[in-house]
């Protein structure tokens, strides 16, 4: 399966990260540094008990691994500079206790180059013997993999609207998938020919492939970022599939009536399972799942008269 990267809105990521840190350190031990009053200090959140500072950063996606790493390294360098420039204020926030860790908190960390950069900045700052930094001060990068499934599930559920941005698959990604999925495409072509014209058939098949890939990418993102929600949605979708396999499609005798009814029924089931999932994500799941059903066995249409 082709990999897609979830796109986090920076504000949503900062809110989500706060919840993760409260799970890690305790709700009363995490403090926020507002950035609106004369800029930030190279710190978004900090914990006095554990002498650790956090800076949140969601790279503007989609980008490749190398570009993401470059942006993260630049952010680390820039914000550590802010930390040093504002060291008097920072030292006051930490009650005069030297900082032991400074952590860049990002949705995704997937390059060892960032680890190397963290090590270099650690060595550089230790060599300065700065009184507001612990002799064993360390620069780190953490992503969601550093937090347990319970913390991820709890805090994504607290967002008023869960909206995971999944880029549409590119033409090369679609072509790569199609090359290994000819049987599925043949099924889709045969079934969709019953409800569209010959001129529009290829476009309909291409749409089904794109919907399927984006849905799969969204489910992968939910599995890693909201495991409990992923399981609820998987159960709801599987239940609708079992009903379809057992009782057959509803919606009358026309292809369009069947398709619209199955879409509406699945959308209701997904909304019941995930009330705060964004409309865009709901549609991605619905159209991708129905496309999968068309490419496999559960959903078919009567022959056009």
Short mmCIF file of N, CA, C and O in Angstrom, two decimals, residues 68-182:
data_model
loop_
_atom_site.label_atom_id
_atom_site.label_comp_id
_atom_site.label_asym_id
_atom_site.label_seq_id
_atom_site.Cartn_x
_atom_site.Cartn_y
_atom_site.Cartn_z
N UNK A 68 11.05 17.27 4.85
CA UNK A 68 10.50 17.32 6.21
C UNK A 68 11.63 17.42 7.23
O UNK A 68 11.57 18.19 8.19
N UNK A 69 12.67 16.63 7.03
CA UNK A 69 13.82 16.65 7.95
C UNK A 69 14.48 18.02 7.96
O UNK A 69 14.85 18.54 9.02
N UNK A 70 14.63 18.62 6.78
CA UNK A 70 15.26 19.94 6.70
C UNK A 70 14.44 20.98 7.48
O UNK A 70 15.01 21.80 8.23
N UNK A 71 13.14 20.94 7.30
CA UNK A 71 12.28 21.90 7.99
C UNK A 71 12.36 21.70 9.51
O UNK A 71 12.39 22.66 10.29
N UNK A 72 12.39 20.45 9.95
CA UNK A 72 12.49 20.17 11.38
C UNK A 72 13.84 20.62 11.94
O UNK A 72 13.91 21.19 13.03
N UNK A 73 14.91 20.39 11.20
CA UNK A 73 16.23 20.83 11.65
C UNK A 73 16.30 22.35 11.73
O UNK A 73 16.86 22.91 12.68
N UNK A 74 15.74 23.02 10.72
CA UNK A 74 15.73 24.49 10.74
C UNK A 74 14.93 25.01 11.94
O UNK A 74 15.32 26.00 12.58
N UNK A 75 13.82 24.34 12.24
CA UNK A 75 12.99 24.75 13.38
C UNK A 75 13.76 24.57 14.69
O UNK A 75 13.70 25.43 15.58
N UNK A 76 14.45 23.47 14.82
CA UNK A 76 15.24 23.20 16.03
C UNK A 76 16.29 24.30 16.22
O UNK A 76 16.43 24.87 17.31
N UNK A 77 17.03 24.60 15.15
CA UNK A 77 18.08 25.62 15.23
C UNK A 77 17.49 26.98 15.58
O UNK A 77 18.01 27.69 16.46
N UNK A 78 16.41 27.35 14.92
CA UNK A 78 15.79 28.65 15.15
C UNK A 78 15.29 28.80 16.58
O UNK A 78 15.54 29.82 17.24
N UNK A 79 14.61 27.78 17.09
CA UNK A 79 13.98 27.93 18.39
C UNK A 79 14.97 27.76 19.54
O UNK A 79 14.78 28.33 20.63
N UNK A 80 16.03 27.00 19.32
CA UNK A 80 17.08 26.97 20.34
C UNK A 80 17.78 28.32 20.43
O UNK A 80 18.24 28.72 21.50
N UNK A 81 17.84 29.03 19.30
CA UNK A 81 18.36 30.39 19.32
C UNK A 81 17.49 31.31 20.15
O UNK A 81 17.98 32.14 20.93
N UNK A 82 16.15 31.15 20.02
CA UNK A 82 15.22 31.93 20.85
C UNK A 82 15.40 31.60 22.33
O UNK A 82 15.35 32.49 23.19
N UNK A 83 15.61 30.33 22.61
CA UNK A 83 15.79 29.91 24.00
C UNK A 83 16.99 30.60 24.63
O UNK A 83 16.94 31.07 25.77
N UNK A 84 18.09 30.67 23.88
CA UNK A 84 19.30 31.30 24.40
C UNK A 84 19.13 32.82 24.51
O UNK A 84 19.57 33.43 25.49
N UNK A 85 18.47 33.41 23.51
CA UNK A 85 18.28 34.86 23.53
C UNK A 85 17.43 35.29 24.72
O UNK A 85 17.68 36.35 25.32
N UNK A 86 16.45 34.47 25.08
CA UNK A 86 15.52 34.82 26.16
C UNK A 86 15.80 34.02 27.43
O UNK A 86 14.88 33.73 28.20
N UNK A 87 17.06 33.69 27.65
CA UNK A 87 17.40 32.76 28.75
C UNK A 87 17.01 33.28 30.13
O UNK A 87 16.68 32.49 31.03
N UNK A 88 17.01 34.59 30.32
CA UNK A 88 16.65 35.12 31.64
C UNK A 88 15.18 34.82 31.96
O UNK A 88 14.86 34.39 33.08
N UNK A 89 14.31 35.07 30.98
CA UNK A 89 12.89 34.79 31.19
C UNK A 89 12.68 33.29 31.35
O UNK A 89 11.93 32.83 32.22
N UNK A 90 13.34 32.51 30.48
CA UNK A 90 13.19 31.06 30.53
C UNK A 90 13.64 30.52 31.88
O UNK A 90 12.99 29.66 32.48
N UNK A 91 14.75 31.03 32.38
CA UNK A 91 15.26 30.58 33.68
C UNK A 91 14.27 30.89 34.79
O UNK A 91 14.07 30.09 35.72
N UNK A 92 13.59 32.03 34.67
CA UNK A 92 12.57 32.37 35.67
C UNK A 92 11.39 31.40 35.60
O UNK A 92 10.88 30.95 36.64
N UNK A 93 10.98 31.04 34.37
CA UNK A 93 9.89 30.08 34.22
C UNK A 93 10.22 28.75 34.88
O UNK A 93 9.36 28.10 35.47
N UNK A 94 11.47 28.36 34.79
CA UNK A 94 11.91 27.09 35.37
C UNK A 94 12.38 27.23 36.82
O UNK A 94 13.02 26.33 37.36
N UNK A 95 12.07 28.39 37.43
CA UNK A 95 12.36 28.65 38.85
C UNK A 95 13.85 28.51 39.16
O UNK A 95 14.24 28.11 40.26
N UNK A 96 14.67 28.86 38.18
CA UNK A 96 16.11 28.82 38.38
C UNK A 96 16.74 27.44 38.27
O UNK A 96 17.95 27.29 38.41
N UNK A 97 15.92 26.43 38.02
CA UNK A 97 16.44 25.06 37.89
C UNK A 97 16.87 24.84 36.44
O UNK A 97 16.11 25.12 35.51
N UNK A 98 18.07 24.35 36.18
CA UNK A 98 18.54 24.15 34.80
C UNK A 98 17.65 23.18 34.02
O UNK A 98 17.15 22.20 34.57
N UNK A 99 17.47 23.48 32.75
CA UNK A 99 16.65 22.65 31.88
C UNK A 99 17.42 21.39 31.49
O UNK A 99 18.58 21.45 31.09
N UNK A 100 16.76 20.24 31.60
CA UNK A 100 17.42 18.97 31.26
C UNK A 100 17.16 18.53 29.82
O UNK A 100 18.02 17.90 29.20
N UNK A 101 15.98 18.84 29.30
CA UNK A 101 15.62 18.40 27.96
C UNK A 101 14.87 19.51 27.22
O UNK A 101 14.05 20.22 27.81
N UNK A 102 15.16 19.63 25.92
CA UNK A 102 14.37 20.47 25.02
C UNK A 102 13.92 19.55 23.90
O UNK A 102 14.74 18.90 23.23
N UNK A 103 12.59 19.46 23.68
CA UNK A 103 12.03 18.47 22.76
C UNK A 103 11.21 19.15 21.68
O UNK A 103 10.29 19.92 21.99
N UNK A 104 11.53 18.86 20.41
CA UNK A 104 10.66 19.25 19.32
C UNK A 104 9.60 18.18 19.18
O UNK A 104 9.90 17.00 18.99
N UNK A 105 8.34 18.58 19.29
CA UNK A 105 7.22 17.63 19.26
C UNK A 105 6.50 17.79 17.92
O UNK A 105 5.85 18.80 17.67
N UNK A 106 6.63 16.77 17.05
CA UNK A 106 6.08 16.82 15.70
C UNK A 106 5.17 15.61 15.47
O UNK A 106 5.35 14.57 16.10
N UNK A 107 4.22 15.73 14.53
CA UNK A 107 3.36 14.58 14.24
C UNK A 107 4.14 13.39 13.70
O UNK A 107 3.81 12.24 13.98
N UNK A 108 5.20 13.66 12.91
CA UNK A 108 5.93 12.59 12.26
C UNK A 108 7.43 12.88 12.28
O UNK A 108 7.86 13.97 11.91
N UNK A 109 8.21 11.90 12.71
CA UNK A 109 9.67 11.96 12.66
C UNK A 109 10.14 10.72 11.93
O UNK A 109 9.95 9.61 12.40
N UNK A 110 10.76 10.90 10.75
CA UNK A 110 11.11 9.74 9.94
C UNK A 110 12.48 9.86 9.27
O UNK A 110 12.72 9.22 8.24
N UNK A 111 13.38 10.64 9.87
CA UNK A 111 14.72 10.77 9.29
C UNK A 111 15.77 10.80 10.39
O UNK A 111 15.69 11.60 11.32
N UNK A 112 16.79 9.95 10.23
CA UNK A 112 17.88 9.94 11.21
C UNK A 112 18.70 11.23 11.16
O UNK A 112 19.41 11.56 12.12
N UNK A 113 18.59 11.98 10.05
CA UNK A 113 19.31 13.25 9.95
C UNK A 113 18.88 14.22 11.05
O UNK A 113 19.68 15.03 11.53
N UNK A 114 17.63 14.12 11.45
CA UNK A 114 17.15 14.99 12.53
C UNK A 114 17.78 14.55 13.86
O UNK A 114 18.14 15.39 14.69
N UNK A 115 17.92 13.26 14.07
CA UNK A 115 18.59 12.77 15.27
C UNK A 115 20.03 13.28 15.33
O UNK A 115 20.52 13.70 16.39
N UNK A 116 20.70 13.20 14.19
CA UNK A 116 22.09 13.68 14.13
C UNK A 116 22.14 15.17 14.44
O UNK A 116 23.02 15.63 15.19
N UNK A 117 21.20 15.92 13.90
CA UNK A 117 21.16 17.37 14.16
C UNK A 117 20.91 17.64 15.64
O UNK A 117 21.55 18.53 16.22
N UNK A 118 20.02 16.88 16.25
CA UNK A 118 19.78 17.03 17.69
C UNK A 118 21.04 16.77 18.49
O UNK A 118 21.35 17.49 19.46
N UNK A 119 21.77 15.75 18.11
CA UNK A 119 23.02 15.43 18.81
C UNK A 119 24.03 16.55 18.66
O UNK A 119 24.72 16.92 19.63
N UNK A 120 24.13 17.11 17.47
CA UNK A 120 25.07 18.22 17.24
C UNK A 120 24.70 19.43 18.08
O UNK A 120 25.58 20.09 18.67
N UNK A 121 23.41 19.75 18.13
CA UNK A 121 22.99 20.90 18.93
C UNK A 121 23.19 20.64 20.41
O UNK A 121 23.54 21.55 21.18
N UNK A 122 23.02 19.39 20.83
CA UNK A 122 23.27 19.02 22.23
C UNK A 122 24.73 19.27 22.59
O UNK A 122 25.04 19.89 23.62
N UNK A 123 25.62 18.78 21.76
CA UNK A 123 27.07 18.96 22.01
C UNK A 123 27.44 20.44 22.02
O UNK A 123 28.20 20.90 22.87
N UNK A 124 26.87 21.17 21.06
CA UNK A 124 27.16 22.60 20.95
C UNK A 124 26.74 23.36 22.20
O UNK A 124 27.50 24.20 22.74
N UNK A 125 25.54 23.09 22.70
CA UNK A 125 25.04 23.81 23.87
C UNK A 125 25.72 23.36 25.16
O UNK A 125 25.96 24.17 26.06
N UNK A 126 26.01 22.07 25.28
CA UNK A 126 26.75 21.62 26.47
C UNK A 126 28.11 22.29 26.56
O UNK A 126 28.58 22.63 27.67
N UNK A 127 28.76 22.48 25.41
CA UNK A 127 30.10 23.07 25.39
C UNK A 127 30.09 24.51 25.89
O UNK A 127 31.12 25.02 26.36
N UNK A 128 28.95 25.18 25.82
CA UNK A 128 28.86 26.57 26.26
C UNK A 128 28.75 26.69 27.78
O UNK A 128 28.88 27.80 28.32
N UNK A 129 28.46 25.57 28.46
CA UNK A 129 28.34 25.57 29.93
C UNK A 129 27.38 26.66 30.41
O UNK A 129 27.71 27.45 31.33
N UNK A 130 26.23 26.74 29.81
CA UNK A 130 25.24 27.76 30.15
C UNK A 130 24.58 27.43 31.48
O UNK A 130 24.14 26.30 31.69
N UNK A 131 24.50 28.39 32.39
CA UNK A 131 23.99 28.10 33.74
C UNK A 131 22.53 27.68 33.77
O UNK A 131 22.09 27.03 34.72
N UNK A 132 21.76 28.05 32.76
CA UNK A 132 20.33 27.72 32.74
C UNK A 132 20.06 26.37 32.08
O UNK A 132 18.91 25.95 31.96
N UNK A 133 21.14 25.69 31.61
CA UNK A 133 21.01 24.36 31.04
C UNK A 133 21.77 23.35 31.88
O UNK A 133 22.89 23.61 32.32
N UNK A 134 21.17 22.21 32.13
CA UNK A 134 21.79 21.15 32.90
C UNK A 134 23.06 20.66 32.17
O UNK A 134 23.11 20.67 30.95
N UNK A 135 24.10 20.24 32.93
CA UNK A 135 25.30 19.71 32.27
C UNK A 135 24.99 18.56 31.32
O UNK A 135 25.72 18.34 30.34
N UNK A 136 23.93 17.80 31.60
CA UNK A 136 23.53 16.69 30.72
C UNK A 136 22.36 17.07 29.82
O UNK A 136 21.61 16.21 29.35
N UNK A 137 22.22 18.36 29.57
CA UNK A 137 21.15 18.86 28.70
C UNK A 137 21.15 18.11 27.37
O UNK A 137 22.20 17.80 26.81
N UNK A 138 19.93 17.84 26.85
CA UNK A 138 19.82 17.10 25.61
C UNK A 138 18.70 17.67 24.74
O UNK A 138 17.64 18.03 25.24
N UNK A 139 18.96 17.73 23.44
CA UNK A 139 17.97 18.15 22.45
C UNK A 139 17.40 16.88 21.81
O UNK A 139 18.16 16.01 21.38
N UNK A 140 16.06 16.80 21.74
CA UNK A 140 15.40 15.60 21.24
C UNK A 140 14.29 15.95 20.27
O UNK A 140 13.83 17.09 20.22
N UNK A 141 13.84 14.95 19.52
CA UNK A 141 12.62 15.07 18.72
C UNK A 141 11.73 13.88 19.04
O UNK A 141 12.19 12.74 19.06
N UNK A 142 10.47 14.15 19.34
CA UNK A 142 9.49 13.11 19.62
C UNK A 142 8.31 13.28 18.66
O UNK A 142 7.95 14.40 18.29
N UNK A 143 7.70 12.16 18.28
CA UNK A 143 6.45 12.20 17.53
C UNK A 143 5.42 11.34 18.25
O UNK A 143 5.62 10.94 19.40
N UNK A 144 4.32 11.05 17.57
CA UNK A 144 3.23 10.33 18.23
C UNK A 144 3.61 8.93 18.68
O UNK A 144 2.98 8.37 19.58
N UNK A 145 4.64 8.37 18.05
CA UNK A 145 5.07 7.02 18.41
C UNK A 145 5.58 6.94 19.85
O UNK A 145 5.67 5.86 20.42
N UNK A 146 5.92 8.09 20.43
CA UNK A 146 6.45 8.11 21.80
C UNK A 146 5.33 8.08 22.85
O UNK A 146 5.61 8.04 24.04
N UNK A 147 4.08 8.12 22.40
CA UNK A 147 2.95 8.14 23.32
C UNK A 147 2.10 6.89 23.10
O UNK A 147 1.98 6.40 21.98
N UNK A 148 1.52 6.37 24.16
CA UNK A 148 0.73 5.16 24.06
C UNK A 148 -0.58 5.36 23.34
O UNK A 148 -1.06 6.49 23.16
N UNK A 149 -1.18 4.24 22.92
CA UNK A 149 -2.45 4.28 22.20
C UNK A 149 -3.55 4.94 23.03
O UNK A 149 -4.41 5.65 22.50
N UNK A 150 -3.54 4.72 24.34
CA UNK A 150 -4.58 5.31 25.19
C UNK A 150 -4.51 6.83 25.16
O UNK A 150 -5.55 7.51 25.10
N UNK A 151 -3.30 7.38 25.21
CA UNK A 151 -3.14 8.84 25.17
C UNK A 151 -3.59 9.39 23.83
O UNK A 151 -4.25 10.44 23.76
N UNK A 152 -3.25 8.72 22.74
CA UNK A 152 -3.66 9.17 21.41
C UNK A 152 -5.17 9.17 21.28
O UNK A 152 -5.77 10.15 20.82
N UNK A 153 -5.79 8.08 21.69
CA UNK A 153 -7.24 7.95 21.57
C UNK A 153 -7.96 8.99 22.42
O UNK A 153 -8.90 9.64 21.97
N UNK A 154 -7.52 9.15 23.67
CA UNK A 154 -8.17 10.09 24.57
C UNK A 154 -8.13 11.50 24.02
O UNK A 154 -9.14 12.21 23.99
N UNK A 155 -6.99 11.92 23.54
CA UNK A 155 -6.82 13.33 23.19
C UNK A 155 -7.35 13.67 21.81
O UNK A 155 -7.79 14.80 21.59
N UNK A 156 -7.35 12.74 20.89
CA UNK A 156 -7.96 13.07 19.60
C UNK A 156 -9.48 13.12 19.75
O UNK A 156 -10.16 13.87 19.06
N UNK A 157 -10.02 12.36 20.70
CA UNK A 157 -11.47 12.39 20.94
C UNK A 157 -11.90 13.73 21.54
O UNK A 157 -13.06 14.11 21.43
N UNK A 158 -10.99 14.45 22.19
CA UNK A 158 -11.32 15.73 22.81
C UNK A 158 -11.37 16.88 21.81
O UNK A 158 -11.86 17.96 22.13
N UNK A 159 -10.82 16.67 20.59
CA UNK A 159 -10.93 17.70 19.58
C UNK A 159 -12.39 17.86 19.17
O UNK A 159 -13.10 16.88 18.98
N UNK A 160 -12.86 19.08 19.03
CA UNK A 160 -14.26 19.31 18.69
C UNK A 160 -14.61 18.70 17.34
O UNK A 160 -15.70 18.18 17.13
N UNK A 161 -13.67 18.78 16.41
CA UNK A 161 -13.82 18.13 15.12
C UNK A 161 -12.52 17.42 14.80
O UNK A 161 -11.44 18.02 14.83
N UNK A 162 -12.62 16.12 14.53
CA UNK A 162 -11.43 15.36 14.13
C UNK A 162 -11.32 15.46 12.62
O UNK A 162 -12.19 14.98 11.88
N UNK A 163 -10.28 16.11 12.16
CA UNK A 163 -10.09 16.29 10.71
C UNK A 163 -8.66 15.96 10.36
O UNK A 163 -7.74 16.74 10.64
N UNK A 164 -8.45 14.82 9.76
CA UNK A 164 -7.13 14.41 9.32
C UNK A 164 -7.03 14.67 7.83
O UNK A 164 -7.83 14.18 7.04
N UNK A 165 -6.06 15.47 7.45
CA UNK A 165 -5.88 15.83 6.05
C UNK A 165 -5.04 14.76 5.36
O UNK A 165 -3.86 14.58 5.69
N UNK A 166 -5.63 14.07 4.41
CA UNK A 166 -4.94 13.04 3.66
C UNK A 166 -4.84 13.50 2.21
O UNK A 166 -5.86 13.65 1.53
N UNK A 167 -3.65 13.76 1.71
CA UNK A 167 -3.53 14.21 0.32
C UNK A 167 -4.11 13.20 -0.66
O UNK A 167 -4.06 11.99 -0.43
N UNK A 168 -4.63 13.70 -1.76
CA UNK A 168 -5.09 12.79 -2.80
C UNK A 168 -3.90 12.05 -3.39
O UNK A 168 -2.80 12.61 -3.52
N UNK A 169 -4.08 10.79 -3.75
CA UNK A 169 -2.97 10.05 -4.36
C UNK A 169 -2.55 10.69 -5.67
O UNK A 169 -3.38 11.19 -6.43
N UNK A 170 -1.27 10.68 -5.93
CA UNK A 170 -0.75 11.24 -7.18
C UNK A 170 -0.95 10.24 -8.31
O UNK A 170 -1.22 9.05 -8.08
N UNK A 171 -0.79 10.71 -9.53
CA UNK A 171 -0.92 9.82 -10.69
C UNK A 171 0.07 8.65 -10.62
O UNK A 171 -0.33 7.50 -10.89
N UNK A 172 1.34 8.88 -10.25
CA UNK A 172 2.26 7.73 -10.13
C UNK A 172 1.83 6.74 -9.06
O UNK A 172 2.00 5.53 -9.22
N UNK A 173 1.28 7.23 -7.94
CA UNK A 173 0.80 6.32 -6.89
C UNK A 173 -0.37 5.49 -7.38
O UNK A 173 -0.45 4.28 -7.11
N UNK A 174 -1.28 6.12 -8.10
CA UNK A 174 -2.42 5.39 -8.64
C UNK A 174 -1.96 4.35 -9.66
O UNK A 174 -2.40 3.20 -9.65
N UNK A 175 -1.03 4.75 -10.53
CA UNK A 175 -0.53 3.83 -11.55
C UNK A 175 0.17 2.63 -10.92
O UNK A 175 0.00 1.49 -11.37
N UNK A 176 0.93 2.88 -9.86
CA UNK A 176 1.62 1.79 -9.17
C UNK A 176 0.63 0.81 -8.58
O UNK A 176 0.81 -0.42 -8.67
N UNK A 177 -0.44 1.33 -7.96
CA UNK A 177 -1.46 0.45 -7.38
C UNK A 177 -2.20 -0.31 -8.47
O UNK A 177 -2.44 -1.51 -8.35
N UNK A 178 -2.56 0.38 -9.55
CA UNK A 178 -3.31 -0.26 -10.63
C UNK A 178 -2.53 -1.41 -11.26
O UNK A 178 -3.11 -2.42 -11.67
N UNK A 179 -1.20 -1.26 -11.32
CA UNK A 179 -0.38 -2.30 -11.94
C UNK A 179 -0.51 -3.64 -11.23
O UNK A 179 -0.40 -4.70 -11.85
N UNK A 180 -0.77 -3.61 -9.94
CA UNK A 180 -0.90 -4.84 -9.17
C UNK A 180 -2.33 -5.18 -8.79
O UNK A 180 -2.55 -6.07 -7.97
N UNK A 181 -3.30 -4.48 -9.40
CA UNK A 181 -4.70 -4.67 -8.98
C UNK A 181 -5.62 -4.80 -10.19
O UNK A 181 -6.75 -4.30 -10.19
N UNK A 182 -5.17 -5.49 -11.22
CA UNK A 182 -5.94 -5.58 -12.45
C UNK A 182 -7.27 -6.31 -12.25
O UNK A 182 -8.28 -5.98 -12.88
#
